[in-house]
Coordinates of C-alpha atoms in Angstrom, one line a residue:
M634 CA -94.8 -7.4 24.6
E635 CA -95.7 -10.0 27.2
K636 CA -92.7 -10.9 29.4
K637 CA -91.4 -14.4 28.6
I638 CA -90.8 -16.4 31.8
V639 CA -88.3 -19.3 31.6
L640 CA -88.2 -21.8 34.4
L641 CA -85.7 -24.6 35.0
D642 CA -87.1 -28.0 35.8
S643 CA -86.2 -27.2 39.4
G644 CA -88.5 -24.2 39.3
I645 CA -85.7 -21.5 39.2
E646 CA -86.4 -18.6 36.9
V647 CA -83.8 -17.8 34.3
K648 CA -83.2 -14.1 33.9
P649 CA -83.1 -12.8 30.4
L650 CA -79.8 -11.1 31.1
Y651 CA -76.9 -11.5 33.6
C652 CA -74.5 -8.6 34.0
E653 CA -72.2 -8.7 36.9
P654 CA -69.2 -8.6 36.9
V655 CA -69.3 -7.5 33.3
K656 CA -68.9 -3.9 32.2
M657 CA -72.4 -2.4 31.9
D658 CA -71.4 -0.6 28.7
E659 CA -71.2 -3.9 26.9
M660 CA -74.9 -4.8 26.6
P661 CA -76.4 -7.0 23.9
G662 CA -77.9 -5.1 21.0
L663 CA -75.7 -2.1 21.6
F664 CA -72.2 -1.1 20.3
P665 CA -69.8 -2.9 20.2
F666 CA -72.2 -5.9 20.2
T667 CA -69.7 -8.2 22.1
R668 CA -72.7 -9.9 23.8
G669 CA -74.9 -10.2 20.7
V670 CA -76.5 -8.1 18.0
H671 CA -80.0 -8.4 19.5
S672 CA -81.0 -7.4 23.0
A673 CA -82.9 -10.6 23.8
M674 CA -81.2 -12.9 21.3
Y675 CA -82.8 -16.4 21.2
R676 CA -85.5 -15.7 23.8
D677 CA -87.2 -13.7 21.1
K678 CA -86.2 -15.6 18.0
L679 CA -84.0 -18.7 17.4
W680 CA -81.2 -18.7 14.8
T681 CA -82.1 -19.8 11.3
M682 CA -81.6 -23.6 11.0
R683 CA -80.1 -24.3 7.6
Q684 CA -78.9 -27.6 6.1
Y685 CA -76.3 -27.2 3.3
A686 CA -77.5 -29.4 0.5
G687 CA -77.0 -29.7 -3.3
F688 CA -76.0 -32.7 -5.4
S689 CA -76.5 -34.3 -8.7
T690 CA -79.3 -32.6 -10.8
A691 CA -81.7 -29.9 -9.9
E692 CA -84.4 -32.5 -9.7
E693 CA -82.6 -34.6 -7.1
S694 CA -81.6 -31.5 -5.0
N695 CA -85.2 -30.3 -5.1
K696 CA -86.3 -33.6 -3.5
R697 CA -83.8 -33.1 -0.7
Y698 CA -84.9 -29.5 -0.1
H699 CA -88.5 -30.7 0.3
F700 CA -87.4 -33.4 2.7
L701 CA -85.4 -30.8 4.8
L702 CA -88.3 -28.3 4.8
G703 CA -90.6 -31.1 6.0
Q704 CA -88.1 -31.9 8.8
G705 CA -88.2 -28.3 10.1
V706 CA -85.4 -26.4 8.5
S707 CA -86.1 -22.6 8.4
G708 CA -83.8 -21.7 5.5
L709 CA -82.3 -23.4 2.5
S710 CA -78.5 -23.5 1.9
I711 CA -77.4 -24.4 -1.7
A712 CA -74.2 -26.2 -2.6
F713 CA -73.2 -26.0 -6.2
D714 CA -70.9 -28.3 -8.2
L715 CA -67.4 -27.3 -9.2
P716 CA -68.2 -26.4 -12.8
T717 CA -71.0 -24.1 -11.7
Q718 CA -68.6 -22.5 -9.2
I719 CA -65.9 -21.7 -11.8
G720 CA -68.1 -20.7 -14.7
Y721 CA -68.4 -23.8 -16.9
D722 CA -71.5 -25.3 -18.4
S723 CA -71.9 -29.0 -17.7
D724 CA -71.1 -29.9 -21.4
H725 CA -67.7 -28.0 -21.3
P726 CA -64.6 -30.3 -21.5
M727 CA -63.4 -28.8 -18.2
S728 CA -66.5 -30.1 -16.5
E729 CA -65.9 -33.8 -17.2
G730 CA -65.9 -35.9 -14.1
E731 CA -67.2 -33.1 -11.9
V732 CA -70.8 -32.5 -12.8
G733 CA -73.1 -32.8 -9.8
K734 CA -70.4 -34.3 -7.6
V735 CA -69.9 -31.7 -4.8
G736 CA -73.1 -29.8 -5.3
V737 CA -75.9 -29.3 -7.8
A738 CA -75.3 -28.5 -11.4
I739 CA -76.9 -25.2 -12.5
D740 CA -76.5 -24.2 -16.1
S741 CA -79.5 -22.0 -16.8
L742 CA -82.7 -20.5 -15.6
E743 CA -84.4 -23.7 -16.5
D744 CA -82.3 -25.6 -13.9
M745 CA -83.1 -22.9 -11.4
E746 CA -86.8 -23.4 -11.9
I747 CA -86.5 -27.1 -11.4
L748 CA -84.3 -26.6 -8.3
F749 CA -87.0 -24.6 -6.6
K750 CA -90.0 -26.4 -8.0
D751 CA -93.0 -26.0 -5.6
I752 CA -90.9 -23.8 -3.3
K753 CA -92.0 -20.1 -3.3
L754 CA -89.0 -17.8 -3.0
S755 CA -91.1 -15.3 -1.2
D756 CA -91.6 -17.9 1.6
V757 CA -88.0 -19.1 2.2
S758 CA -84.6 -17.5 3.0
T759 CA -81.9 -19.0 0.7
S760 CA -78.2 -19.0 1.2
M761 CA -76.1 -19.8 -1.9
T762 CA -72.4 -20.8 -1.4
I763 CA -71.1 -19.3 -4.6
N764 CA -68.3 -16.8 -5.3
A765 CA -66.8 -16.2 -8.7
T766 CA -70.2 -16.8 -10.4
G767 CA -72.2 -15.4 -7.5
F768 CA -73.5 -12.5 -9.6
I769 CA -74.9 -15.0 -12.2
L770 CA -76.6 -17.2 -9.5
L771 CA -78.1 -14.0 -7.9
A772 CA -79.4 -13.0 -11.4
L773 CA -80.9 -16.4 -11.8
Y774 CA -82.6 -16.2 -8.4
I775 CA -84.0 -12.7 -9.1
A776 CA -85.2 -13.9 -12.6
L777 CA -87.0 -16.9 -11.0
A778 CA -88.5 -14.7 -8.3
R779 CA -89.9 -12.4 -11.0
K780 CA -91.2 -15.4 -12.9
Q781 CA -93.0 -16.7 -9.7
G782 CA -94.6 -13.3 -9.3
A783 CA -92.7 -12.5 -6.1
D784 CA -92.0 -9.0 -4.9
V785 CA -88.2 -8.9 -5.5
K786 CA -87.9 -6.1 -2.9
K787 CA -89.1 -8.6 -0.3
I788 CA -87.1 -11.8 -1.1
S789 CA -84.4 -12.6 1.4
G790 CA -81.2 -14.6 1.4
T791 CA -77.4 -14.5 1.0
I792 CA -74.8 -15.1 -1.6
Q793 CA -71.4 -15.8 -0.4
N794 CA -69.8 -13.6 -3.0
D795 CA -66.4 -13.5 -1.1
I796 CA -63.7 -13.7 -3.8
L797 CA -60.8 -12.6 -1.6
K798 CA -60.9 -15.8 0.5
E799 CA -60.9 -17.8 -2.8
Y800 CA -57.6 -16.2 -3.7
A801 CA -56.3 -16.8 -0.2
A802 CA -57.6 -20.3 0.6
R803 CA -60.0 -22.1 -1.7
G804 CA -59.2 -21.5 -5.3
T805 CA -62.5 -21.2 -7.2
Y806 CA -61.8 -17.8 -8.7
I807 CA -62.0 -16.9 -12.4
Y808 CA -61.1 -13.3 -13.0
P809 CA -58.3 -11.1 -11.7
P810 CA -58.8 -9.3 -8.4
A811 CA -59.8 -5.8 -9.8
P812 CA -62.7 -6.9 -12.0
S813 CA -63.8 -9.4 -9.3
M814 CA -64.0 -6.6 -6.8
R815 CA -66.0 -4.6 -9.4
L816 CA -68.6 -7.4 -9.7
I817 CA -68.9 -7.4 -5.9
T818 CA -69.5 -3.7 -5.6
D819 CA -71.9 -3.8 -8.5
I820 CA -73.9 -6.3 -6.5
F821 CA -73.8 -4.1 -3.4
E822 CA -75.1 -1.1 -5.4
Y823 CA -77.8 -3.0 -7.3
C824 CA -79.2 -4.8 -4.3
S825 CA -79.2 -1.8 -2.1
K826 CA -81.8 -0.3 -4.5
E827 CA -83.6 -3.3 -6.0
V828 CA -83.3 -6.2 -3.6
P829 CA -82.9 -4.5 -0.2
K830 CA -83.4 -7.5 2.0
W831 CA -80.7 -9.6 0.3
N832 CA -77.4 -10.1 2.1
T833 CA -75.0 -9.2 -0.7
I834 CA -71.9 -10.9 0.7
S835 CA -71.1 -13.5 3.3
I836 CA -67.5 -12.8 4.2
S837 CA -66.1 -16.2 4.8
G838 CA -63.7 -17.4 7.5
Y839 CA -65.0 -20.9 7.1
H840 CA -62.8 -21.9 4.1
I841 CA -59.8 -20.1 5.6
R842 CA -60.2 -22.4 8.7
E843 CA -60.8 -25.4 6.5
A844 CA -57.5 -24.7 4.6
G845 CA -55.7 -25.0 7.9
S846 CA -55.7 -21.6 9.7
N847 CA -56.1 -21.3 13.4
A848 CA -58.9 -19.4 15.1
V849 CA -57.1 -16.1 15.4
Q850 CA -56.0 -16.3 11.7
E851 CA -59.6 -17.1 10.6
L852 CA -60.8 -14.1 12.5
A853 CA -58.1 -11.7 11.4
F854 CA -58.0 -12.6 7.7
T855 CA -61.8 -12.6 7.4
L856 CA -62.2 -9.2 9.0
A857 CA -59.3 -7.8 6.9
N858 CA -61.1 -9.1 3.8
G859 CA -64.3 -7.5 5.1
K860 CA -62.5 -4.2 5.6
A861 CA -61.2 -4.3 1.9
Y862 CA -64.8 -4.8 0.7
L863 CA -65.9 -1.8 2.8
E864 CA -63.2 0.4 1.3
A865 CA -63.9 -0.7 -2.2
A866 CA -67.6 0.1 -1.9
I867 CA -66.8 3.5 -0.3
A868 CA -64.4 4.3 -3.1
K869 CA -67.3 3.6 -5.6
G870 CA -69.3 6.2 -3.8
L871 CA -71.7 3.9 -1.9
D872 CA -73.0 4.9 1.5
I873 CA -71.6 2.6 4.3
N874 CA -74.7 3.1 6.4
V875 CA -76.7 1.5 3.6
F876 CA -74.6 -1.3 2.1
A877 CA -72.9 -2.4 5.3
Q878 CA -76.3 -3.4 6.7
R879 CA -76.5 -6.2 4.2
L880 CA -73.0 -7.6 4.8
S881 CA -72.9 -10.8 6.8
F882 CA -70.1 -13.2 7.8
F883 CA -69.6 -17.0 7.7
F884 CA -67.5 -18.6 10.4
N885 CA -66.3 -22.1 11.2
A886 CA -66.9 -23.8 14.5
H887 CA -64.3 -26.3 15.9
N888 CA -64.2 -28.5 19.0
N889 CA -62.8 -26.1 21.6
I890 CA -66.1 -24.5 22.9
F891 CA -64.4 -21.7 24.8
E892 CA -62.0 -20.6 22.1
E893 CA -64.8 -20.6 19.5
V894 CA -67.2 -18.6 21.8
A895 CA -64.5 -16.1 22.5
K896 CA -63.7 -15.8 18.8
F897 CA -67.3 -15.0 17.9
R898 CA -67.6 -12.4 20.7
A899 CA -64.3 -10.8 19.6
A900 CA -65.4 -10.8 16.0
R901 CA -68.4 -8.6 16.8
R902 CA -66.4 -6.1 18.8
I903 CA -63.6 -5.8 16.2
W904 CA -66.0 -5.3 13.3
A905 CA -68.1 -2.7 15.1
N906 CA -64.9 -0.7 15.6
I907 CA -63.8 -1.2 12.0
T908 CA -67.1 0.0 10.6
K909 CA -67.2 2.9 13.0
S910 CA -63.7 4.0 12.0
L911 CA -64.7 4.0 8.3
G912 CA -67.7 6.3 9.0
A913 CA -70.6 4.0 9.9
T914 CA -73.0 5.7 12.3
D915 CA -76.1 3.5 11.9
A916 CA -76.0 0.6 14.5
K917 CA -77.2 -1.9 11.8
A918 CA -74.2 -1.0 9.7
Q919 CA -71.9 -1.7 12.6
M920 CA -73.3 -5.1 13.5
L921 CA -71.5 -8.3 12.6
R922 CA -74.2 -10.9 11.8
F923 CA -72.9 -14.3 11.0
H924 CA -73.7 -17.8 9.8
T925 CA -71.8 -20.7 11.3
Q926 CA -71.0 -24.2 9.9
T927 CA -69.5 -26.9 11.9
G928 CA -66.0 -27.9 11.0
G929 CA -65.8 -30.1 7.9
S930 CA -62.1 -30.6 8.4
T931 CA -62.7 -31.9 12.0
L932 CA -64.8 -34.9 10.8
T933 CA -63.0 -38.2 10.7
A934 CA -63.5 -41.2 8.4
Q935 CA -62.5 -43.4 11.3
Q936 CA -65.3 -44.1 13.8
P937 CA -67.5 -41.7 11.9
K938 CA -70.3 -41.8 14.4
N939 CA -68.0 -39.9 16.8
N940 CA -68.6 -37.0 14.5
I941 CA -72.2 -36.7 15.8
V942 CA -70.6 -35.6 19.2
R943 CA -68.1 -33.3 17.5
V944 CA -70.9 -31.6 15.6
A945 CA -73.0 -31.2 18.7
L946 CA -70.1 -29.5 20.6
Q947 CA -69.4 -27.2 17.6
G948 CA -73.0 -26.3 17.2
L949 CA -73.2 -25.5 20.9
S950 CA -70.2 -23.2 20.6
A951 CA -71.9 -21.3 17.8
V952 CA -75.1 -20.9 19.8
L953 CA -73.3 -19.8 22.9
G954 CA -71.3 -17.4 20.7
G955 CA -74.5 -15.8 19.3
T956 CA -74.8 -17.0 15.7
Q957 CA -77.7 -15.8 13.5
S958 CA -77.7 -18.9 11.3
L959 CA -76.3 -22.5 11.7
H960 CA -75.6 -25.5 9.5
T961 CA -74.6 -28.7 11.3
N962 CA -72.6 -31.3 9.2
G963 CA -73.6 -34.8 8.6
Y964 CA -71.5 -37.4 10.5
D965 CA -70.7 -39.2 7.2
E966 CA -69.3 -36.2 5.3
A967 CA -65.7 -37.3 5.7
L968 CA -66.8 -40.2 3.5
S969 CA -69.3 -38.8 1.0
L970 CA -72.1 -36.3 0.6
P971 CA -74.5 -36.7 3.5
T972 CA -77.3 -39.2 3.3
E973 CA -80.8 -38.3 4.3
E974 CA -80.3 -40.1 7.7
A975 CA -77.1 -38.1 8.4
A976 CA -78.8 -34.8 7.4
S977 CA -81.7 -35.6 9.6
I978 CA -79.5 -36.3 12.7
A979 CA -77.6 -33.1 12.0
L980 CA -80.8 -31.1 12.0
R981 CA -82.1 -32.8 15.1
T982 CA -78.8 -31.8 16.8
Q983 CA -79.7 -28.1 16.2
Q984 CA -83.3 -28.7 17.4
I985 CA -82.1 -30.4 20.6
L986 CA -79.7 -27.4 21.2
A987 CA -82.6 -25.0 20.7
Y988 CA -85.3 -26.7 22.7
E989 CA -83.5 -29.0 25.3
S990 CA -80.1 -27.6 26.2
G991 CA -81.1 -24.4 28.0
A992 CA -78.5 -22.5 25.9
T993 CA -81.3 -20.3 24.5
D994 CA -82.8 -19.3 27.8
T995 CA -80.6 -16.3 28.5
V996 CA -78.5 -13.9 26.5
D997 CA -74.8 -14.6 26.4
P998 CA -74.8 -17.5 28.8
L999 CA -71.0 -17.5 29.4
V1000 CA -70.8 -13.8 30.2
G1001 CA -68.7 -13.0 33.2
S1002 CA -66.7 -16.2 33.0
Y1003 CA -63.2 -15.1 33.8
F1004 CA -61.8 -17.6 31.3
V1005 CA -64.2 -16.6 28.4
E1006 CA -63.9 -12.8 29.1
A1007 CA -60.1 -13.0 29.2
L1008 CA -60.0 -15.3 26.1
T1009 CA -62.2 -12.8 24.2
N1010 CA -59.8 -10.0 25.0
E1011 CA -56.7 -12.1 24.1
I1012 CA -58.2 -13.3 20.7
E1013 CA -59.2 -9.7 19.9
A1014 CA -55.7 -8.4 20.6
A1015 CA -54.0 -11.2 18.6
A1016 CA -56.4 -10.7 15.6
L1017 CA -56.0 -6.9 15.7
A1018 CA -52.2 -7.4 15.6
L1019 CA -52.5 -9.4 12.4
I1020 CA -55.0 -6.9 10.8
T1021 CA -52.6 -4.1 11.6
K1022 CA -49.8 -6.0 9.8
I1023 CA -52.1 -6.5 6.8
D1024 CA -53.0 -2.8 6.8
G1025 CA -49.2 -2.1 6.7
M1026 CA -48.9 -4.2 3.5
G1027 CA -51.6 -2.1 1.8
G1028 CA -54.6 -4.1 2.8
A1029 CA -56.1 -7.6 2.2
V1030 CA -55.7 -7.6 -1.6
K1031 CA -52.0 -6.7 -1.4
A1032 CA -51.5 -9.3 1.4
I1033 CA -53.1 -11.9 -0.8
E1034 CA -51.0 -10.9 -3.9
N1035 CA -47.9 -11.1 -1.7
R1036 CA -49.0 -14.6 -0.5
F1037 CA -48.9 -13.5 3.1
M1038 CA -52.3 -15.0 4.0
Q1039 CA -51.6 -18.2 2.0
D1040 CA -48.2 -18.7 3.6
E1041 CA -49.5 -18.1 7.2
I1042 CA -52.4 -20.6 6.6
A1043 CA -49.9 -23.2 5.2
R1044 CA -47.6 -22.8 8.2
S1045 CA -50.6 -23.3 10.6
A1046 CA -51.9 -26.3 8.7
Y1047 CA -48.4 -27.9 8.8
A1048 CA -48.1 -27.4 12.5
Y1049 CA -51.5 -28.8 13.2
N1050 CA -50.9 -32.0 11.1
K1051 CA -47.5 -32.4 12.7
A1052 CA -49.1 -32.3 16.1
I1053 CA -51.5 -35.0 15.1
E1054 CA -48.7 -37.2 13.7
D1055 CA -46.6 -36.9 16.8
G1056 CA -49.6 -37.4 19.1
S1057 CA -49.4 -34.1 21.0
K1058 CA -52.8 -33.3 19.5
V1059 CA -55.3 -36.1 20.3
I1060 CA -58.0 -36.9 17.7
V1061 CA -60.2 -39.7 19.2
G1062 CA -60.3 -42.7 16.9
V1063 CA -57.5 -41.4 14.7
N1064 CA -54.3 -41.3 16.8
K1065 CA -55.7 -42.4 20.1
F1066 CA -58.5 -44.9 21.2
T1067 CA -58.3 -46.5 17.8
A1068 CA -60.1 -49.7 17.0
K1069 CA -60.2 -52.2 14.1
E1070 CA -63.6 -51.6 12.5
K1071 CA -65.6 -52.5 9.6
N1072 CA -67.0 -49.3 8.0
D1073 CA -70.6 -50.0 7.2
T1074 CA -71.7 -46.4 6.9
P1075 CA -74.0 -46.0 3.9
L1076 CA -72.6 -43.7 1.3
L1077 CA -74.3 -41.3 -1.2
K1078 CA -72.6 -41.7 -4.5
I1079 CA -73.2 -39.5 -7.6
D1080 CA -73.2 -41.2 -11.0
D1081 CA -71.2 -39.8 -13.9
S1082 CA -74.3 -40.1 -16.1
I1083 CA -75.4 -36.7 -14.6
R1084 CA -73.3 -35.0 -17.1
L1085 CA -75.2 -36.6 -20.0
V1086 CA -78.5 -35.5 -18.5
Q1087 CA -77.3 -31.9 -18.2
T1088 CA -75.7 -32.0 -21.7
E1089 CA -79.0 -33.1 -23.2
K1090 CA -80.8 -30.3 -21.4
L1091 CA -78.4 -27.7 -22.7
K1092 CA -78.8 -29.0 -26.3
K1093 CA -82.5 -28.6 -26.1
L1094 CA -82.3 -25.2 -24.4
R1095 CA -80.0 -23.8 -27.1
A1096 CA -82.2 -25.2 -29.8
S1097 CA -85.4 -23.7 -28.4
R1098 CA -84.3 -20.2 -27.2
D1099 CA -84.1 -17.1 -29.3
N1100 CA -80.4 -17.3 -30.2
V1101 CA -80.3 -13.9 -31.8
K1102 CA -81.4 -12.3 -28.5
A1103 CA -79.1 -14.4 -26.5
T1104 CA -76.1 -13.4 -28.6
E1105 CA -77.1 -9.7 -28.3
C1106 CA -77.2 -10.1 -24.5
L1107 CA -73.7 -11.6 -24.4
A1108 CA -72.4 -8.8 -26.6
T1109 CA -73.9 -6.2 -24.4
I1110 CA -72.3 -7.7 -21.3
K1111 CA -68.9 -7.6 -23.0
A1112 CA -69.4 -4.0 -24.0
K1113 CA -70.6 -2.9 -20.5
A1114 CA -67.7 -4.7 -18.9
L1115 CA -65.4 -2.1 -20.5
T1116 CA -67.4 0.7 -18.9
N1117 CA -68.2 1.7 -15.3
E1118 CA -71.9 0.8 -15.6
N1119 CA -73.4 -1.7 -13.2
L1120 CA -73.5 -5.1 -14.8
M1121 CA -76.3 -6.7 -12.8
P1122 CA -79.2 -5.5 -15.0
F1123 CA -77.6 -6.8 -18.1
V1124 CA -76.8 -10.2 -16.5
I1125 CA -80.4 -10.5 -15.3
D1126 CA -81.6 -9.7 -18.8
A1127 CA -79.2 -12.4 -20.2
V1128 CA -80.4 -15.2 -17.9
E1129 CA -84.0 -14.3 -18.7
R1130 CA -83.1 -14.7 -22.4
M1131 CA -81.8 -18.2 -21.5
C1132 CA -78.1 -17.4 -21.8
T1133 CA -76.2 -20.0 -19.8
L1134 CA -73.9 -19.6 -16.8
G1135 CA -70.9 -20.7 -18.9
E1136 CA -71.7 -18.4 -21.8
I1137 CA -71.9 -15.3 -19.4
S1138 CA -68.7 -16.4 -17.7
D1139 CA -66.9 -16.8 -21.0
A1140 CA -68.1 -13.4 -22.2
L1141 CA -66.3 -11.8 -19.3
R1142 CA -63.3 -14.1 -19.7
E1143 CA -62.9 -12.6 -23.1
V1144 CA -62.8 -9.1 -21.7
W1145 CA -61.0 -9.6 -18.4
G1146 CA -59.0 -12.8 -18.8
E1147 CA -58.4 -15.4 -16.1
Y1148 CA -56.4 -15.0 -12.9
R1149 CA -53.4 -17.4 -12.6
G1150 CA -52.6 -17.4 -8.9

């Protein structure tokens, strides 16, 4: 490969790697990956630029995806509405008032086809933020890929599929922990054979941080959950050197650049040692690869254009910390779903970081900073202490069942908000440097008529499909849920027979019941 030469405007050449006074046994691309999972990082390939989008109907979201692809995004990131997340069709009574509001409504394979109209799944990497119904959305994606004629073994993307953080922080769970973990390991097993390029879980600290945790808690609870998934898969007989290669992580980025960079560096080091301790010998199974989203909870409704600066700082921390994928929030997201203008500015922020900031010119630009190196060690030690405490409780599932994680997050959230109220924590435009202002930020509002549109679609779908076959598929899913067989092939068959997301979810509700946390 031809050597890439990077020169500053002043003519100084930027080396691909700076080492002193860092220990030479911590090199990028090598265990424990503190300095990055690739030897040349962004000098060889930039992170995937994603913009999280999904609202209203599949038709409207498809228009936004085409707009974003035209603006230069390199991967799609799908937001789903609340009924889709918790397993209800749009015409279910529980869906009233929520259809299409915080994401796109997806009830069937028909909706999935519309969502990706004129977008070849073989040409894009797609991230889907979905958990309790992640197995159904993955089945829909696979079914659509087959319908498009794509080689399923070559399609790539990620489903979040992290149910433990739902119990701990976010709340969009359906089933009790044991069957939920069974679904996750079924996905690990199925994809390792049939969809080998798919990231089968994105173990999420993002929502833990959004719920009010601090950076150390975000790191510790996320990696403790990750450890629980590893142990569950190993108990099922899966090879850690195979399935762990397709695990990824999802972290938050807040405003303190140095704390966030240190957090990302410490995360890689801790995870490398966790996987090694559980038997991983393949370097790719020891790597922590992660997506970052800038902090939604840091966005302010007051002086919303200040959020553009916050997002830029947070995006920079993710790049300096070595992220593999990045979503930058729209400045208006404390007020509504992002408008096209806000989404465009957010994407341009990433592109400026990539091409104008110099942050991509060398690997691990903050290496050797006494502050960052010390902070990396301190965050690692604090996170490991919490993980050890969780291990002593019997692991992440037990810690969640005992409400340890939930209570720790609540205490942190209370302390943070108290600090804002008493002024010891300064939020510009909120408790300091305030101003009387007229908020003229344009808002994106979703009409309640979306539910009527989706209900009409469902009525037509149920009238036109082979209902005998659909009923047989649902009965098979219920029967197989009582066995140890992998459920994914049967769920894929069901969505191809036009069973709806709500019908499949309800079939399993009948067998497993619902979790009441």
